[in-house]
Amino acid sequence: MAVDLVIDLDNTPGALAQVAAAISDAGVNIAAATCVGPGERAELHILVPHAEAVRHALAISHVAVTGEREVVVVDVEDSPGVLADLTRKVAKAGVDLDLVYIATRNRVVLGSPDLPALRTALGAA
């Protein structure tokens, strides 16, 4: 099961570095991340193999995980059109996406309010 963790951050210099260091110090590799926040707050999404270790490490650093959800991770080729083909397949099945980001090793992370339908659309287990 792939889990996307959400961390709300102050959008200040060093905030992301603090989170990344806490995760690294716990010995956990970040497999994917995206951070968006043009204002005073930023929302960081991370994909990690050991969510419990990350939650613990961040709690020690006084950083809270504010959301957590299961996502689908798809292995893809690194070539033009792959994301378009993948998302067309999801659209054809009538599934709404509410999260998409790229992970290491040519993978795409996808989230949907209807995860079973997303899995079916992608042919994922």
GROMACS .gro file of C-alpha atoms in nm:
model
  125
    1MET     CA    1   0.000   0.000   0.000
    2ALA     CA    2   0.139   0.338  -0.102
    3VAL     CA    3   0.067   0.624   0.138
    4ASP     CA    4   0.079   0.996   0.065
    5LEU     CA    5   0.155   1.201   0.377
    6VAL     CA    6   0.055   1.568   0.392
    7ILE     CA    7   0.246   1.818   0.603
    8ASP     CA    8   0.140   2.181   0.640
    9LEU     CA    9   0.440   2.409   0.665
   10ASP     CA   10   0.508   2.773   0.726
   11ASN     CA   11   0.628   2.900   0.391
   12THR     CA   12   0.956   3.029   0.530
   13PRO     CA   13   1.321   2.964   0.449
   14GLY     CA   14   1.434   2.639   0.608
   15ALA     CA   15   1.090   2.488   0.676
   16LEU     CA   16   1.125   2.225   0.405
   17ALA     CA   17   1.485   2.160   0.506
   18GLN     CA   18   1.371   2.088   0.864
   19VAL     CA   19   1.121   1.829   0.744
   20ALA     CA   20   1.364   1.669   0.499
   21ALA     CA   21   1.634   1.648   0.768
   22ALA     CA   22   1.398   1.486   1.020
   23ILE     CA   23   1.297   1.223   0.765
   24SER     CA   24   1.657   1.165   0.661
   25ASP     CA   25   1.772   1.141   1.024
   26ALA     CA   26   1.510   0.866   1.073
   27GLY     CA   27   1.679   0.674   0.791
   28VAL     CA   28   1.377   0.698   0.561
   29ASN     CA   29   1.412   0.776   0.192
   30ILE     CA   30   1.162   1.012   0.031
   31ALA     CA   31   1.038   0.833  -0.281
   32ALA     CA   32   0.840   1.132  -0.412
   33ALA     CA   33   0.746   1.482  -0.305
   34THR     CA   34   0.562   1.788  -0.416
   35CYS     CA   35   0.523   2.114  -0.228
   36VAL     CA   36   0.289   2.398  -0.318
   37GLY     CA   37   0.234   2.719  -0.131
   38PRO     CA   38   0.251   3.064  -0.282
   39GLY     CA   39   0.129   3.228   0.040
   40GLU     CA   40   0.227   3.208   0.405
   41ARG     CA   41   0.154   2.833   0.422
   42ALA     CA   42   0.273   2.546   0.204
   43GLU     CA   43   0.139   2.195   0.163
   44LEU     CA   44   0.399   1.922   0.127
   45HIS     CA   45   0.298   1.579  -0.006
   46ILE     CA   46   0.550   1.300   0.035
   47LEU     CA   47   0.557   0.934  -0.055
   48VAL     CA   48   0.767   0.729   0.184
   49PRO     CA   49   0.808   0.354   0.238
   50HIS     CA   50   0.776   0.378   0.618
   51ALA     CA   51   0.498   0.620   0.716
   52GLU     CA   52   0.505   0.532   1.086
   53ALA     CA   53   0.877   0.612   1.114
   54VAL     CA   54   0.819   0.945   0.939
   55ARG     CA   55   0.526   1.038   1.163
   56HIS     CA   56   0.741   0.960   1.468
   57ALA     CA   57   1.046   1.151   1.341
   58LEU     CA   58   0.838   1.455   1.253
   59ALA     CA   59   0.658   1.452   1.588
   60ILE     CA   60   0.996   1.466   1.762
   61SER     CA   61   1.079   1.768   1.545
   62HIS     CA   62   0.744   1.929   1.635
   63VAL     CA   63   0.610   1.890   1.282
   64ALA     CA   64   0.271   1.729   1.239
   65VAL     CA   65   0.146   1.510   0.959
   66THR     CA   66  -0.188   1.675   0.881
   67GLY     CA   67  -0.318   1.420   0.634
   68GLU     CA   68  -0.258   1.069   0.515
   69ARG     CA   69  -0.417   0.867   0.240
   70GLU     CA   70  -0.363   0.571   0.019
   71VAL     CA   71  -0.259   0.646  -0.338
   72VAL     CA   72  -0.182   0.449  -0.652
   73VAL     CA   73   0.176   0.443  -0.778
   74VAL     CA   74   0.226   0.346  -1.142
   75ASP     CA   75   0.557   0.251  -1.303
   76VAL     CA   76   0.596   0.433  -1.634
   77GLU     CA   77   0.850   0.488  -1.909
   78ASP     CA   78   1.028   0.821  -1.913
   79SER     CA   79   0.907   0.939  -2.252
   80PRO     CA   80   0.685   1.207  -2.405
   81GLY     CA   81   0.311   1.140  -2.380
   82VAL     CA   82   0.319   0.891  -2.094
   83LEU     CA   83   0.133   1.117  -1.850
   84ALA     CA   84  -0.117   1.212  -2.122
   85ASP     CA   85  -0.186   0.845  -2.200
   86LEU     CA   86  -0.219   0.755  -1.834
   87THR     CA   87  -0.456   1.037  -1.750
   88ARG     CA   88  -0.664   0.977  -2.066
   89LYS     CA   89  -0.717   0.621  -1.947
   90VAL     CA   90  -0.837   0.749  -1.609
   91ALA     CA   91  -1.061   1.011  -1.774
   92LYS     CA   92  -1.213   0.752  -2.008
   93ALA     CA   93  -1.316   0.553  -1.700
   94GLY     CA   94  -1.482   0.866  -1.559
   95VAL     CA   95  -1.254   0.885  -1.257
   96ASP     CA   96  -1.165   1.222  -1.103
   97LEU     CA   97  -0.806   1.279  -0.997
   98ASP     CA   98  -0.729   1.514  -0.712
   99LEU     CA   99  -0.357   1.448  -0.678
  100VAL     CA  100  -0.079   1.377  -0.928
  101TYR     CA  101   0.296   1.400  -0.886
  102ILE     CA  102   0.606   1.231  -1.019
  103ALA     CA  103   0.813   0.994  -0.808
  104THR     CA  104   1.165   0.861  -0.836
  105ARG     CA  105   1.240   0.571  -1.070
  106ASN     CA  106   0.986   0.677  -1.336
  107ARG     CA  107   0.670   0.647  -1.131
  108VAL     CA  108   0.356   0.856  -1.116
  109VAL     CA  109   0.160   0.901  -0.791
  110LEU     CA  110  -0.217   0.935  -0.838
  111GLY     CA  111  -0.490   1.008  -0.587
  112SER     CA  112  -0.865   1.003  -0.627
  113PRO     CA  113  -1.173   1.026  -0.407
  114ASP     CA  114  -1.266   0.689  -0.565
  115LEU     CA  115  -0.949   0.482  -0.525
  116PRO     CA  116  -1.110   0.148  -0.624
  117ALA     CA  117  -1.231   0.301  -0.952
  118LEU     CA  118  -0.887   0.450  -1.011
  119ARG     CA  119  -0.723   0.111  -0.958
  120THR     CA  120  -0.970  -0.050  -1.196
  121ALA     CA  121  -0.912   0.217  -1.460
  122LEU     CA  122  -0.537   0.164  -1.440
  123GLY     CA  123  -0.553  -0.213  -1.411
  124ALA     CA  124  -0.369  -0.184  -1.077
  125ALA     CA  125  -0.414  -0.432  -0.795
   0.00000   0.00000   0.00000
